[in-house]
Each structure stands twice: as structure tokens, then as C-alpha cells.
mmCIF file of C-alpha atoms and ligand atoms in Angstrom:
data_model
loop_
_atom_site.group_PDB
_atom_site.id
_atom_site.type_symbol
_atom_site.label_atom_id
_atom_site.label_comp_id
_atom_site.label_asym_id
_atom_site.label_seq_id
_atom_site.Cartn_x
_atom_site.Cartn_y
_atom_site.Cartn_z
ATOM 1 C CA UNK Q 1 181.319 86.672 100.523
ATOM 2 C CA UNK Q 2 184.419 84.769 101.082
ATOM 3 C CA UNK Q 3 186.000 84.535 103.975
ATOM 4 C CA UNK Q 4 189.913 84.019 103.820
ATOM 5 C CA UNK Q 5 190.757 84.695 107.635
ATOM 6 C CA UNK Q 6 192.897 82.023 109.189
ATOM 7 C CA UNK Q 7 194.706 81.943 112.833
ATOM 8 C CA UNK Q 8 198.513 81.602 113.167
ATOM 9 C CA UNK Q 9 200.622 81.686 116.235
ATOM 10 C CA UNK Q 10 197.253 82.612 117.947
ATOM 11 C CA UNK Q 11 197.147 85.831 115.360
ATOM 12 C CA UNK Q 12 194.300 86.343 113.458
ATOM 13 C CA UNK Q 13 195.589 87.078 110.097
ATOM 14 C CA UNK Q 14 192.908 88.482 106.850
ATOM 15 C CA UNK Q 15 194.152 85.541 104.612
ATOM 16 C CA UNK Q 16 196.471 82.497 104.866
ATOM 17 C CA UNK Q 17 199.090 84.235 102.497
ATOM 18 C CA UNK Q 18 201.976 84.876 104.577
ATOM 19 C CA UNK Q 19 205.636 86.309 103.385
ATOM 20 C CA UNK Q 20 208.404 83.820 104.664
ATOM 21 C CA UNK Q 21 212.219 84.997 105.735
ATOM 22 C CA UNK Q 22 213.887 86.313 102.698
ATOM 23 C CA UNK Q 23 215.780 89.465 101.475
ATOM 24 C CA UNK Q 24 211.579 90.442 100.447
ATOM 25 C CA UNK Q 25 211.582 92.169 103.963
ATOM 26 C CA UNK Q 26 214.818 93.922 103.618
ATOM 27 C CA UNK Q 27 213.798 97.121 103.635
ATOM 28 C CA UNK Q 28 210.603 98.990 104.947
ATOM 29 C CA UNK Q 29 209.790 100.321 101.883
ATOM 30 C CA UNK Q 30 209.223 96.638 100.287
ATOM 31 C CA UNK Q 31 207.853 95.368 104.008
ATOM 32 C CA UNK Q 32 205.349 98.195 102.993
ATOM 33 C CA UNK Q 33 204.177 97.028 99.208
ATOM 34 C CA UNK Q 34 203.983 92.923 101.012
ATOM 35 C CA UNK Q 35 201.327 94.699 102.607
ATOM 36 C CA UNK Q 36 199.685 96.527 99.732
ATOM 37 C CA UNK Q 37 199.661 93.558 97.454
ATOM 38 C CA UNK Q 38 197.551 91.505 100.180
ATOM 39 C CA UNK Q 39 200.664 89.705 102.788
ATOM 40 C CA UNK Q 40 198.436 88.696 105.601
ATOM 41 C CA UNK Q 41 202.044 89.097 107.943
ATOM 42 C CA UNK Q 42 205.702 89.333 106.994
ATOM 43 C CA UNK Q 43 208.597 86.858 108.331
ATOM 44 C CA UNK Q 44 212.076 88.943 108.543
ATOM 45 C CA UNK Q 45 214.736 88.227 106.870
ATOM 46 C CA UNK Q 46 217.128 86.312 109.872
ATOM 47 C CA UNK Q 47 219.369 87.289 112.282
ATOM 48 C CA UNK Q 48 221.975 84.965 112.895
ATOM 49 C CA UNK Q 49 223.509 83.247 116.139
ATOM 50 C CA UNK Q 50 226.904 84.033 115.159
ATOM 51 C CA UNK Q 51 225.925 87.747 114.344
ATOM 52 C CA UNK Q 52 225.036 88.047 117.925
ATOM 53 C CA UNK Q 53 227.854 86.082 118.895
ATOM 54 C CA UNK Q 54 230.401 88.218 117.153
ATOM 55 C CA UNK Q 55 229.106 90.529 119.076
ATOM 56 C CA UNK Q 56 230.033 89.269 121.682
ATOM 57 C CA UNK Q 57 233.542 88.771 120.119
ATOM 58 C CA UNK Q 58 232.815 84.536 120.436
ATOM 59 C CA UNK Q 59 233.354 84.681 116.393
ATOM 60 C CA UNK Q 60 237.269 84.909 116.850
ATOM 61 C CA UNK Q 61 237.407 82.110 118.904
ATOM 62 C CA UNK Q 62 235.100 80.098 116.559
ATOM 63 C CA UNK Q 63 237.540 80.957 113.514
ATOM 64 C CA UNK Q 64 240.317 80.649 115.256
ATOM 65 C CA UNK Q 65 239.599 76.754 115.976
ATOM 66 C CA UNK Q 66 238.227 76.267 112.516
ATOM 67 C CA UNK Q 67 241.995 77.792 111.730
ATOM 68 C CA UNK Q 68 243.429 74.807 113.586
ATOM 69 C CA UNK Q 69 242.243 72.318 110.501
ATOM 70 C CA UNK Q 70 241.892 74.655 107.569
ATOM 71 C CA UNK Q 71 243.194 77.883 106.548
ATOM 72 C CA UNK Q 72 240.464 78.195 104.393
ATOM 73 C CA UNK Q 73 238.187 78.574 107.510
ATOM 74 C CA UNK Q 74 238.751 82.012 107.749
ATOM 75 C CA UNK Q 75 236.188 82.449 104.828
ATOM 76 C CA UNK Q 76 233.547 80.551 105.814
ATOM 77 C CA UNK Q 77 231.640 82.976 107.779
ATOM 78 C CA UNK Q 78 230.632 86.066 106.198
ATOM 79 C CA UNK Q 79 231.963 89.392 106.980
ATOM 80 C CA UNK Q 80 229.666 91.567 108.905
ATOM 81 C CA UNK Q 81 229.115 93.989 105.851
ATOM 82 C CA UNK Q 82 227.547 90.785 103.320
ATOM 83 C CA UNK Q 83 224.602 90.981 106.558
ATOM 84 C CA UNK Q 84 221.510 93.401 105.450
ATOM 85 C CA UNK Q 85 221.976 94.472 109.603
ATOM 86 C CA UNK Q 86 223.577 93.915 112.452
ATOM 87 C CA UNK Q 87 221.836 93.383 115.732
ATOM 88 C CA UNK Q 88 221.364 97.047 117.070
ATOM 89 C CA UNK Q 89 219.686 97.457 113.223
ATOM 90 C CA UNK Q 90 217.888 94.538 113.112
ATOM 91 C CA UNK Q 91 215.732 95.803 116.253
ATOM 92 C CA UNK Q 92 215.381 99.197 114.579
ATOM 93 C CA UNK Q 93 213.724 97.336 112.014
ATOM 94 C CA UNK Q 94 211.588 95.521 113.972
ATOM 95 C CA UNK Q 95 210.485 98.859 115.156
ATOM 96 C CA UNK Q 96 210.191 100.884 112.111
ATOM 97 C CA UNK Q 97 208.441 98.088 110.478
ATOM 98 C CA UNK Q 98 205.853 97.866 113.122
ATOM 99 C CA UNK Q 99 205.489 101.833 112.960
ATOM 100 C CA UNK Q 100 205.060 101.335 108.810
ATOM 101 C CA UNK Q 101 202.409 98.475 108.700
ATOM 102 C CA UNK Q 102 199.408 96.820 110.195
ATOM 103 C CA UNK Q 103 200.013 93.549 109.784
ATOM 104 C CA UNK Q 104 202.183 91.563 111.979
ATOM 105 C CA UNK Q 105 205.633 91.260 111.774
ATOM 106 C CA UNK Q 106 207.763 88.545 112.629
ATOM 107 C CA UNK Q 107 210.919 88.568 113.606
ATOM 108 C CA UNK Q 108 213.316 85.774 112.669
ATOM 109 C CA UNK Q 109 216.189 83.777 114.517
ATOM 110 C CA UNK Q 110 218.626 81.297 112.784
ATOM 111 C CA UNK Q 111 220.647 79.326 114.780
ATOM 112 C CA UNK Q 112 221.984 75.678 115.813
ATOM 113 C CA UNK Q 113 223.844 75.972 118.996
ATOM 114 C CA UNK Q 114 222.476 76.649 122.541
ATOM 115 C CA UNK Q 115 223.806 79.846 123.791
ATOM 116 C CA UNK Q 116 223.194 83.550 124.627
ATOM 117 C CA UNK Q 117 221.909 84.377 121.556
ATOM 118 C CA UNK Q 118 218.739 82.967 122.535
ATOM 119 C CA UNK Q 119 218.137 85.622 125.066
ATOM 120 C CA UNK Q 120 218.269 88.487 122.243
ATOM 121 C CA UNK Q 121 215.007 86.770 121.830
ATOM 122 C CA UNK Q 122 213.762 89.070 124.658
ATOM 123 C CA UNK Q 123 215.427 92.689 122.911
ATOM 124 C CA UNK Q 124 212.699 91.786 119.843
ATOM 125 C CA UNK Q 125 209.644 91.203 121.856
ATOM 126 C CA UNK Q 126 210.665 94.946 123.094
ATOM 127 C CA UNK Q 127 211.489 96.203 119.742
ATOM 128 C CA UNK Q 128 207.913 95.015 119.220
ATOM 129 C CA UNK Q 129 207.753 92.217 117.183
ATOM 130 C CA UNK Q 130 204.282 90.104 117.122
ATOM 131 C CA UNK Q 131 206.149 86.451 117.238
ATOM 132 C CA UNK Q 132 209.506 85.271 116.915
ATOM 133 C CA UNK Q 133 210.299 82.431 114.312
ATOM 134 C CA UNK Q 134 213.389 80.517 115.122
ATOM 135 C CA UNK Q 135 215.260 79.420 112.193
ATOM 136 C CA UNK Q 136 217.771 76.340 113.502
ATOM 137 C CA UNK Q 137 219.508 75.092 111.049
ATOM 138 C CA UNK Q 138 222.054 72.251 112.028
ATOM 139 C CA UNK Q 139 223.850 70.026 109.634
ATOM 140 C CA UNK Q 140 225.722 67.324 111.238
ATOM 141 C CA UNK Q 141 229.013 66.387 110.484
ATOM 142 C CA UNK Q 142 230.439 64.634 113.353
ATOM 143 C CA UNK Q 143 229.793 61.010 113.308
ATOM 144 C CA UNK Q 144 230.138 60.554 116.489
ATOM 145 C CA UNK Q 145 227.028 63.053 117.758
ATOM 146 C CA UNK Q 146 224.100 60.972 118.439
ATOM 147 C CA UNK Q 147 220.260 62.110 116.823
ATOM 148 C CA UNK Q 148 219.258 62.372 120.474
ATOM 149 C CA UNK Q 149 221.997 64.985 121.123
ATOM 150 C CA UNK Q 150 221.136 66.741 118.296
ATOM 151 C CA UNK Q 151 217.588 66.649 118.732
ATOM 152 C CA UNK Q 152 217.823 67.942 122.252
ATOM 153 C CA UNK Q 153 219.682 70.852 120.920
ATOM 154 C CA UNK Q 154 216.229 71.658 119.110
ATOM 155 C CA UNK Q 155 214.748 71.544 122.412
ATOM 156 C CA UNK Q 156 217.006 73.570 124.351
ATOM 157 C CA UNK Q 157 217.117 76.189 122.008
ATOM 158 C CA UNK Q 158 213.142 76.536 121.943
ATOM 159 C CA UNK Q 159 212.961 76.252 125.615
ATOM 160 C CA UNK Q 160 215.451 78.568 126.047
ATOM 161 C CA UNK Q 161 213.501 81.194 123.794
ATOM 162 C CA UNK Q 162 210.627 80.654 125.457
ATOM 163 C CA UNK Q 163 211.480 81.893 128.592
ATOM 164 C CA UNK Q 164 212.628 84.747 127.413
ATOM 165 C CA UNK Q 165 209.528 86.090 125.693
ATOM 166 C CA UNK Q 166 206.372 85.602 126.112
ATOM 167 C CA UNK Q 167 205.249 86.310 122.393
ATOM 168 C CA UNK Q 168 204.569 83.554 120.421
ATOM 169 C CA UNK Q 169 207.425 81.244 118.650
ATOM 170 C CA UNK Q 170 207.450 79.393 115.537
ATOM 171 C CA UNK Q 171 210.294 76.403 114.948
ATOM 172 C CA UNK Q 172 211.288 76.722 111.694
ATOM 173 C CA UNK Q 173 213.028 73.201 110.896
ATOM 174 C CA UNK Q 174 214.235 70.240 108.185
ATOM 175 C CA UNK Q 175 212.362 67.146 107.261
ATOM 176 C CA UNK Q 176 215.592 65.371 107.971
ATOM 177 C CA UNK Q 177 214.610 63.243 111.376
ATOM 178 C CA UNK Q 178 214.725 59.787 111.894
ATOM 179 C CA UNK Q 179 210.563 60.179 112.822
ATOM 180 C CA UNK Q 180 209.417 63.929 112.199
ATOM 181 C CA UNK Q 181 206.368 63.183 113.825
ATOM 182 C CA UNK Q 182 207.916 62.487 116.957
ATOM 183 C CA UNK Q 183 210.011 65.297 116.710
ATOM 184 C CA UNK Q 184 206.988 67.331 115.905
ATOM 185 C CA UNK Q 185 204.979 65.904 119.166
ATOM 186 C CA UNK Q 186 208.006 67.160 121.286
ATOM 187 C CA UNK Q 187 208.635 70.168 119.619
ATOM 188 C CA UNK Q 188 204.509 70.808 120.545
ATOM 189 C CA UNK Q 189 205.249 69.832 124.049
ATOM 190 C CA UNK Q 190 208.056 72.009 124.431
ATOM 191 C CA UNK Q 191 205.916 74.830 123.777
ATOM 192 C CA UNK Q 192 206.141 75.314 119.938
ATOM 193 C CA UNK Q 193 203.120 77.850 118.564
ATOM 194 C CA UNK Q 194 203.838 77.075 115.300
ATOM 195 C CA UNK Q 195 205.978 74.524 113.215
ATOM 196 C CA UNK Q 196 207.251 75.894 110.210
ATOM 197 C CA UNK Q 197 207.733 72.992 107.502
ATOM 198 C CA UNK Q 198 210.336 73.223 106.077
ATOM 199 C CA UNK Q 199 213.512 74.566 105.933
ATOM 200 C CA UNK Q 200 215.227 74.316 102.663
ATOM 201 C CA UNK Q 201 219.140 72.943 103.020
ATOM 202 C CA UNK Q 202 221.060 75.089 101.131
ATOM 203 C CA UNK Q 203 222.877 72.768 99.287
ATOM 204 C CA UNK Q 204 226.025 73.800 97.448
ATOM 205 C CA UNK Q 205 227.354 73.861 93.887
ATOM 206 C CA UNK Q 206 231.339 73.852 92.726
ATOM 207 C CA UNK Q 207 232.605 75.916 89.790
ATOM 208 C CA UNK Q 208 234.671 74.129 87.898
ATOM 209 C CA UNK Q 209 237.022 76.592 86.600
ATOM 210 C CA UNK Q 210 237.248 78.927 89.940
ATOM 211 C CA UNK Q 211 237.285 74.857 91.817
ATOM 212 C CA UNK Q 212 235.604 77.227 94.795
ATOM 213 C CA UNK Q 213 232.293 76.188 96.658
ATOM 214 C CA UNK Q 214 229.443 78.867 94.932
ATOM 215 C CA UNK Q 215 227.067 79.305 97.850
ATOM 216 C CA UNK Q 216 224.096 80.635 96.132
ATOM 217 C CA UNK Q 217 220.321 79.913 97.002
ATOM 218 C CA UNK Q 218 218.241 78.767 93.911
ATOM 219 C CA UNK Q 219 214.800 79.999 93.688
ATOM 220 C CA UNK Q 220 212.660 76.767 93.814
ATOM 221 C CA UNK Q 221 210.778 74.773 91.709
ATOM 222 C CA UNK Q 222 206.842 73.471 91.968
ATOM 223 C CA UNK Q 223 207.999 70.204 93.154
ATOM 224 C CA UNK Q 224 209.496 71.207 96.302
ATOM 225 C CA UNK Q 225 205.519 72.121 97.343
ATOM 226 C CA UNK Q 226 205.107 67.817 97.998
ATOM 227 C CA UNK Q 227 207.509 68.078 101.052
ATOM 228 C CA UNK Q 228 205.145 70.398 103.342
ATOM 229 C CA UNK Q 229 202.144 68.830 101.713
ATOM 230 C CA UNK Q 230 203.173 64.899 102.776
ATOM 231 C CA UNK Q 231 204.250 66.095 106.211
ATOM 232 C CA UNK Q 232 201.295 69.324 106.946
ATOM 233 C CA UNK Q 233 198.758 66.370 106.180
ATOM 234 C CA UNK Q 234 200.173 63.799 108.669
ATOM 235 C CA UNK Q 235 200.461 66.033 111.311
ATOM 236 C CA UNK Q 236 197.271 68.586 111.121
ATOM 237 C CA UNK Q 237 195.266 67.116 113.721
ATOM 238 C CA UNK Q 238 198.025 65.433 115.872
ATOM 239 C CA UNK Q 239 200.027 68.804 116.958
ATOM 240 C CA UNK Q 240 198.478 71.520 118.633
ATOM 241 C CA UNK Q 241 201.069 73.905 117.060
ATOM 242 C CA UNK Q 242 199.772 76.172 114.244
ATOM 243 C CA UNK Q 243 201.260 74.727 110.505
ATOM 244 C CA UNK Q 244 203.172 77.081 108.139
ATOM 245 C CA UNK Q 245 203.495 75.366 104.634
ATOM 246 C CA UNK Q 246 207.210 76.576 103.233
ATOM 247 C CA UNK Q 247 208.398 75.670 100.108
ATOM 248 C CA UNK Q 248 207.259 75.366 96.508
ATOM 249 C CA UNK Q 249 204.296 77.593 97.433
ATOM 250 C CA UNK Q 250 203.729 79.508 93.505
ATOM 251 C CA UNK Q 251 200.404 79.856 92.616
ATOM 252 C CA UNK Q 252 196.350 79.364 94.292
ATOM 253 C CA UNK Q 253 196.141 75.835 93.609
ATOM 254 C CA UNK Q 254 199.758 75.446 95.816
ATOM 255 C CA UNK Q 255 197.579 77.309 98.350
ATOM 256 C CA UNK Q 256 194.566 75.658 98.111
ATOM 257 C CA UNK Q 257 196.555 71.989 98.319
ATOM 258 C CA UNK Q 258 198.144 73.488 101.781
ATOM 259 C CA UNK Q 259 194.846 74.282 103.606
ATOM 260 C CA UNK Q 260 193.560 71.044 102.876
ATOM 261 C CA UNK Q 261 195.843 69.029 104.126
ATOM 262 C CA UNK Q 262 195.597 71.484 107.222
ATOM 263 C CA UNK Q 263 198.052 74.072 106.953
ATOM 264 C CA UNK Q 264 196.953 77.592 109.229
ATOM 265 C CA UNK Q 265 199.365 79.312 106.725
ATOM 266 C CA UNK Q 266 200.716 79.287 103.270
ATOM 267 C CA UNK Q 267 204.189 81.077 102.580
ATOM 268 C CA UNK Q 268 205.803 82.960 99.710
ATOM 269 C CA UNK Q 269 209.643 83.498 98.650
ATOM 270 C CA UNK Q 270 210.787 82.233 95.821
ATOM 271 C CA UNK Q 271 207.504 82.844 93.570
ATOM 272 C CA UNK Q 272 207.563 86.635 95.113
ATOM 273 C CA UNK Q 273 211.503 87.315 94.050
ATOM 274 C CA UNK Q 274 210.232 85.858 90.262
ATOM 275 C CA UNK Q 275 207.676 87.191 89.361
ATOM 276 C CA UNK Q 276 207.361 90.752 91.919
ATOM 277 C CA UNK Q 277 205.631 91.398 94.866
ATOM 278 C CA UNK Q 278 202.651 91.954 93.140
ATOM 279 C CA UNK Q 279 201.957 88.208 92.316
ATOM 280 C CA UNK Q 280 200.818 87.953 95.848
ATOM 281 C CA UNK Q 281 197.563 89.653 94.348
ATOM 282 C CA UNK Q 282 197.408 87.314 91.664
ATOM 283 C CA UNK Q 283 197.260 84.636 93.681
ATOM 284 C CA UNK Q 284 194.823 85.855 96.401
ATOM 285 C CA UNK Q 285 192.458 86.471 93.501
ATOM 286 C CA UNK Q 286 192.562 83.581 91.997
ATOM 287 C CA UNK Q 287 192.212 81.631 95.549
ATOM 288 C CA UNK Q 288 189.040 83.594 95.580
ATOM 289 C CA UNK Q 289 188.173 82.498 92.178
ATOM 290 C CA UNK Q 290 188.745 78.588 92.956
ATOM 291 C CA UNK Q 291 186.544 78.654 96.121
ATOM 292 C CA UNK Q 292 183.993 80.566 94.772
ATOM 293 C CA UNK Q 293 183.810 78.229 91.521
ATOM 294 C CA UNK Q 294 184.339 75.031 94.077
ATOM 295 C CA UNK Q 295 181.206 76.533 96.737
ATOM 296 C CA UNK Q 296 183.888 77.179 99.632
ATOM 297 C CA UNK Q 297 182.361 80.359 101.600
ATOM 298 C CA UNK Q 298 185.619 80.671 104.013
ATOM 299 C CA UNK Q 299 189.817 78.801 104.300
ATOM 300 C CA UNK Q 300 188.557 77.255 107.640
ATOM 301 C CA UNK Q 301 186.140 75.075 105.690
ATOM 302 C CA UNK Q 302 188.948 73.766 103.686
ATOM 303 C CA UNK Q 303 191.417 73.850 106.321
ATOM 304 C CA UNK Q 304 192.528 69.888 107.169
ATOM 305 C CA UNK Q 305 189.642 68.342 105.050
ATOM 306 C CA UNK Q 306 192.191 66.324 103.149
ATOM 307 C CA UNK Q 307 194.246 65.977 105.928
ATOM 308 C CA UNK Q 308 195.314 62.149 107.102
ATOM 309 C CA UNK Q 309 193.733 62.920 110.963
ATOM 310 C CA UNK Q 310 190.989 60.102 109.842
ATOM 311 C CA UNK Q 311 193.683 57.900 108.606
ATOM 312 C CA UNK Q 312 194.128 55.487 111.534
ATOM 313 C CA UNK Q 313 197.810 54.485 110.474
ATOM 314 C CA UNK Q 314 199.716 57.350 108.169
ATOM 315 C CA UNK Q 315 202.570 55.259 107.704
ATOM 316 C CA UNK Q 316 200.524 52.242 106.268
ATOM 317 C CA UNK Q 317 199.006 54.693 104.187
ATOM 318 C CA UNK Q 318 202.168 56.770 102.853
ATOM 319 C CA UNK Q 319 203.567 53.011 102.131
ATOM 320 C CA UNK Q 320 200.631 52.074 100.171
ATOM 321 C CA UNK Q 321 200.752 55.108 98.212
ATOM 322 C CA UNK Q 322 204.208 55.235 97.684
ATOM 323 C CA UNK Q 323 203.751 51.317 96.165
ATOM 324 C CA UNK Q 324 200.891 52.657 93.883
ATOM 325 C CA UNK Q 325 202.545 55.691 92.340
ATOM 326 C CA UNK Q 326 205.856 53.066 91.881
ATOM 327 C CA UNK Q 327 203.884 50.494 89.893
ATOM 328 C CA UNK Q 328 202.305 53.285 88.186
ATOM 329 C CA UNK Q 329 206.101 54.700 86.977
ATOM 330 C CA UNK Q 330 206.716 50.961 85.951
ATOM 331 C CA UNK Q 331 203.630 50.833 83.376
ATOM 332 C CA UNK Q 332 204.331 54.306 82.106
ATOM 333 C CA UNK Q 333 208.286 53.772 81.436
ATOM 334 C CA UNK Q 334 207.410 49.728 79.993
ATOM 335 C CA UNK Q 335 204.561 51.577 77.206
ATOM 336 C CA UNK Q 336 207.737 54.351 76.541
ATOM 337 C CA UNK Q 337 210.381 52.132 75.965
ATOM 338 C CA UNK Q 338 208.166 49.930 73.253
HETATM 339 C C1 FMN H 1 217.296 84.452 98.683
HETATM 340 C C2 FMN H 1 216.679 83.737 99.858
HETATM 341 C C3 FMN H 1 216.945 84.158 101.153
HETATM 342 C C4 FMN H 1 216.394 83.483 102.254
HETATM 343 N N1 FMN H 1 216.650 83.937 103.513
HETATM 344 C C5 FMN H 1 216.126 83.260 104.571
HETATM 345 C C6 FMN H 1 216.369 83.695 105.895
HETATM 346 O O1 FMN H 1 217.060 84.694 106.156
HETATM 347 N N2 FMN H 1 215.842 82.962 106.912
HETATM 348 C C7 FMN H 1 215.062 81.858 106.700
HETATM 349 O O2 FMN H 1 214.583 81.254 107.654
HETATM 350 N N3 FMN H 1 214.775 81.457 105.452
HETATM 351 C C8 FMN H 1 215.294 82.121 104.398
HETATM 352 N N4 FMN H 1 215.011 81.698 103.130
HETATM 353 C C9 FMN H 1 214.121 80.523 102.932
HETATM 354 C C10 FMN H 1 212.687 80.989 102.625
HETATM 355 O O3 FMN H 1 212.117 81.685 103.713
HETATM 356 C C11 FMN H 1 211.786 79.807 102.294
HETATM 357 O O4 FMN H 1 211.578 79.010 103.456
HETATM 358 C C12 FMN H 1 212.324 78.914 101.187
HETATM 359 O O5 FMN H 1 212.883 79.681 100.138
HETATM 360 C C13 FMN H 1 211.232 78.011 100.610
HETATM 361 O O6 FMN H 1 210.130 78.740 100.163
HETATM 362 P P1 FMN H 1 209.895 79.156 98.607
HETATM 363 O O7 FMN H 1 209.758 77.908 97.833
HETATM 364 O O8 FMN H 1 208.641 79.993 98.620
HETATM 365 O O9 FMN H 1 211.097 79.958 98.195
HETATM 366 C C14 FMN H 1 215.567 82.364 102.025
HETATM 367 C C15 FMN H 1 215.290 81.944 100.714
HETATM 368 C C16 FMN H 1 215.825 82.620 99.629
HETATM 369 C C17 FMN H 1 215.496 82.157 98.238
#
């Protein structure tokens, strides 16, 4: 009998299939069929810092500087109605959710800025959410903002949520450090349960005939699945936060890849919105199917076995591998152009 159980953010969770933020958990009846089709927990959909914020009625002020430099400022944040909820509905959610399913539920943040919002951390952990994952998502602009300011701002804000709750928190984050890994170790020091690799840059298109910025998310591809797998494998072993794999995550093999190199869990978005909710099935059988063909009884015997925690200097290796699969391109483009 196989044994799929896994631990995240200290939860014990029936498989390592886990739904990440996305309009998936929009409503309860779809936070329901996650569950039916085998989601081992559910991340919300976010809640933003400058929903709470406008709240607060900080938004004006925040358009009315971006005003000062562009007109066209006064579109960049959405209007309240383009949100699925405000706050007040976002903890009714929490709530209804938990009163709808068994599996945990996870509420998620998204911010970049230290400020009150952090404390609405606190209203979810009443609503009854089983761990909070906070989203911060930061580009910088400003030349003159150091990486250590920045970075501290990552700090802060975790620190900040953690004394507010004492539920477990996940920091969901980019790959875009000077040295993740340091990052990573201080984000595990801070008091990080879980590290939640990574968070995909929305990165803009222009239409041409409109000349407007389209912000639209694409759905992504297999390739995006090498990100979390380079970075899960250098750090399993070296962090004593829990690993979420995000990104690129479509079928088994994806999955199986991702325990290996040590993630606790695997996450789902972009293959759910393609294909249906029911693909989560799919995929749990045919993880089933792999280990049994490839004598794995349980995901904690695969869990980090590929993992670089042997590897006595990652970078050397990463180098060395990056050299090999360079030369390799050389040969194969040399025979092509013959
Ligand atoms: C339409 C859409 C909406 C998303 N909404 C959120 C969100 O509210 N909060 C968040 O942290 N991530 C959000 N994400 C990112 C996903 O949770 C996930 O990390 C990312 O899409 C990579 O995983 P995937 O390859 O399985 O799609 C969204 C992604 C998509 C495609």
C-alpha cells in the first residue's frame, strides 16, 4: 500500500498535492470539488496590502502621489469591484471554507510594504484559517534602494506576521536575490514554516494597436518546473522551513522530480485552470502508478533523495553542470547546422 502522506507547515497532509493561490479557490463550491478530486490543502486566492489599506482610506493618498508624476496613475490599481472580496468577505471565506471541507485551508497575504496590513494577519487565524501564506511581491524600481533595504523589508514583514498569529506562515517569494540561499537561511531564522518557491513575476505585454500595457497572467509552460527544482534541491537539507514547489508543476513525473529533490509539497494552478479540477486525480493516480512500478512504498522515501544536501559545494556543482549542458548545446547546434 502506498503511502503518499507528507508534512507541511507542521500539517500532516494525505498526499503532497497541494492547490496554490489562484482564482481555483474562488468560490466554496470549487474549494469543495479541490477536495473531491484528491487536494491534500487549498492556498486562497490573495488578499492584498492595498485592499486592506484602502480600507483604511491610505489608497487615496497612494494615488494621489502617483498623480504627482503621471495622470495615468489613477489606473494602476484596480477598483475594488475587479477583487473576488474585500476584507470583511475574505474572512467569511476563510470561515465558510473551513465549515465546507476537511482539509486545510490557507489563507493568503500579498504584499511588499511594512505596515498595518500585517496585523489583519491576526483577523484570519480567528476566521480560522490553518496557516497563513504571505505573498510579497516587490519589484524594485528605485535605483537608489539598496538589496539590504529591500531584503529587510522581507524580514519585517514576516516578523511582523508572526507576532500576530501563532498559526503557521509560509513566505511565498522570487528567485530574484543576489544569494537565495542566504536569503532562504534568514528567512528560516526569522521564523519562516515554509518557503514557497517561487513566485512567478507577472511580466507584462503591450498591444500594439490599443499602445496600452495588457496585464494578463499566462498559464505556464513545463519549463518553468526547473526554477523550484534547481533551488528545492539546494536548499532541502539546509533550511528547516517546510518546501512548497510552485511553478510548472503539470503532470506525476513534475511531482515525482519535486519530492526528490526534497520538496514537502507539490502545487497546482496553471495545469488545474487547463485541463479542470479533475486532473488533480489524474495525476495522483498516476504518482501511484510510478512508485508502485519504481518499488517506492511511501513520498517520504523519495522525499530529498536527489537532493544536493550530500553535495559538499552546490555552487561548484550548479557551475559544472551548467558547463556540461553548454558544451552539450554546442555539439548539438555544430551536427544541425552541417
Ligand atoms: C490566474 C492566476 C491567478 C493567480 N493568483 C494568485 C494569487 O492571488 N496569489 C498568489 O500568491 N499567487 C497567485 N497566482 C500564482 C500561482 O499561485 C502559482 O504560484 C503560479 O501560477 C505558478 O504555478 P503554476 O505553474 O502551477 O501555475 C496566480 C496564478 C494565476 C495563473
Amino acid at each position: 500500500m502506498i503511502n503518499l502522506n507528507t508534512t507541511y507547515l507542521g500539517l500532516k497532509l494525505r498526499s503532497p498535492l497541494v492547490v496554490s493561490a489562484s482564482p481555483l479557490s474562488r468560490d466554496i463550491d470549487g474549494i469543495c470539488r479541490l477536495e473531491d478530486a484528491g487536494a491534500s490543502a487549498v492556498v486562497l486566492y490573495s488578499l492584498f496590502e492595498e485592499q486592506l489599506r484602502q480600507e483604511e482610506a491610505d489608497l487615496d493618498y497612494h494615488l494621489a502621489v502617483g498623480t504627482e508624476s503621471f495622470a495615468e496613475s489613477l489606473t494602476y490599481f484596480p477598483q475594488p469591484s475587479e477583487f473576488h472580496t474585500g476584507p470583511e468577505g475574505y474572512l467569511d471565506h476563510i470561515r465558510k471554507a473551513k465549515a465546507s471541507v476537511r482539509i486545510p485551508i490557507i489563507a493568503s497575504l500579498n504584499g511588499s510594504t511594512l505596515g498595518g496590513w500585517t496585523k489583519f494577519a491576526g483577523e484570519i487565524e480567528r476566521a480560522g484559517a490553518d496557516a497563513i501564506e504571505c505573498n510579497i511581491y516587490y519589484i524594485p524600481t528605485d535605483p537608489k534602494v539598496s538589496a539590504a533595504d529591500i531584503e529587510k523589508t522581507y524580514f519585517d514583514i514576516l516578523k511582523a506576521v508572526k507576532a500576530t498569529v501563532t498559526i503557521p506562515v509560509a513566505i511565498k517569494l522570487s528567485p530574484f536575490f543576489s544569494n537565495l540561499s542566504n536569503m532562504a537561511h534568514r528567512l528560516d531564522e526569522a521564523g519562516a514554516d515554509a518557503l514557497v518557491l517561487f513566485n512567478r513575476f507577472y511580466q507584462p505585454d503591450i498591444d500594439l494597436e490599443e499602445l496600452e500595457i495588457r496585464p494578463n497572467v499566462l498559464l505556464s509552460t513545463p519549463q518553468a518546473l526547473r526554477l523550484p527544482l534547481t533551488w528545492i534541491g539546494i536548499l532541502f537539507g539546509r533550511v528547516k522551513a517546510s518546501l512548497a514547489a510552485t511553478g510548472g508543476v503539470h503532470n506525476a513525473e513534475d511531482v515525482v522530480k519535486l519530492l526528490m529533490v526534497g520538496a514537502n509539497v507539490t502545487m497546482m494552478c496553471s495545469s488545474l485552470m487547463r485541463h479542470g479540477v479533475n486532473h488533480l486525480r489524474h495525476v495522483e493516480r498516476e504518482l501511484r502508478d510510478w512508485m508502485e512500478e519504481h518499488e517506492y512504498e511511501s513520498v517520504a522515501q523519495m522525499q530529498g533523495s536527489m537532493s544536493q544536501i550530500k553535495c559538499p559545494d552546490p555552487g561548484a556543482f550548479e557551475r559544472a553542470q551548467y558547463m556540461r549542458a553548454v558544451k552539450g548545446m554546442q555539439h548539438i547546434h555544430m551536427a544541425g547546422w552541417r
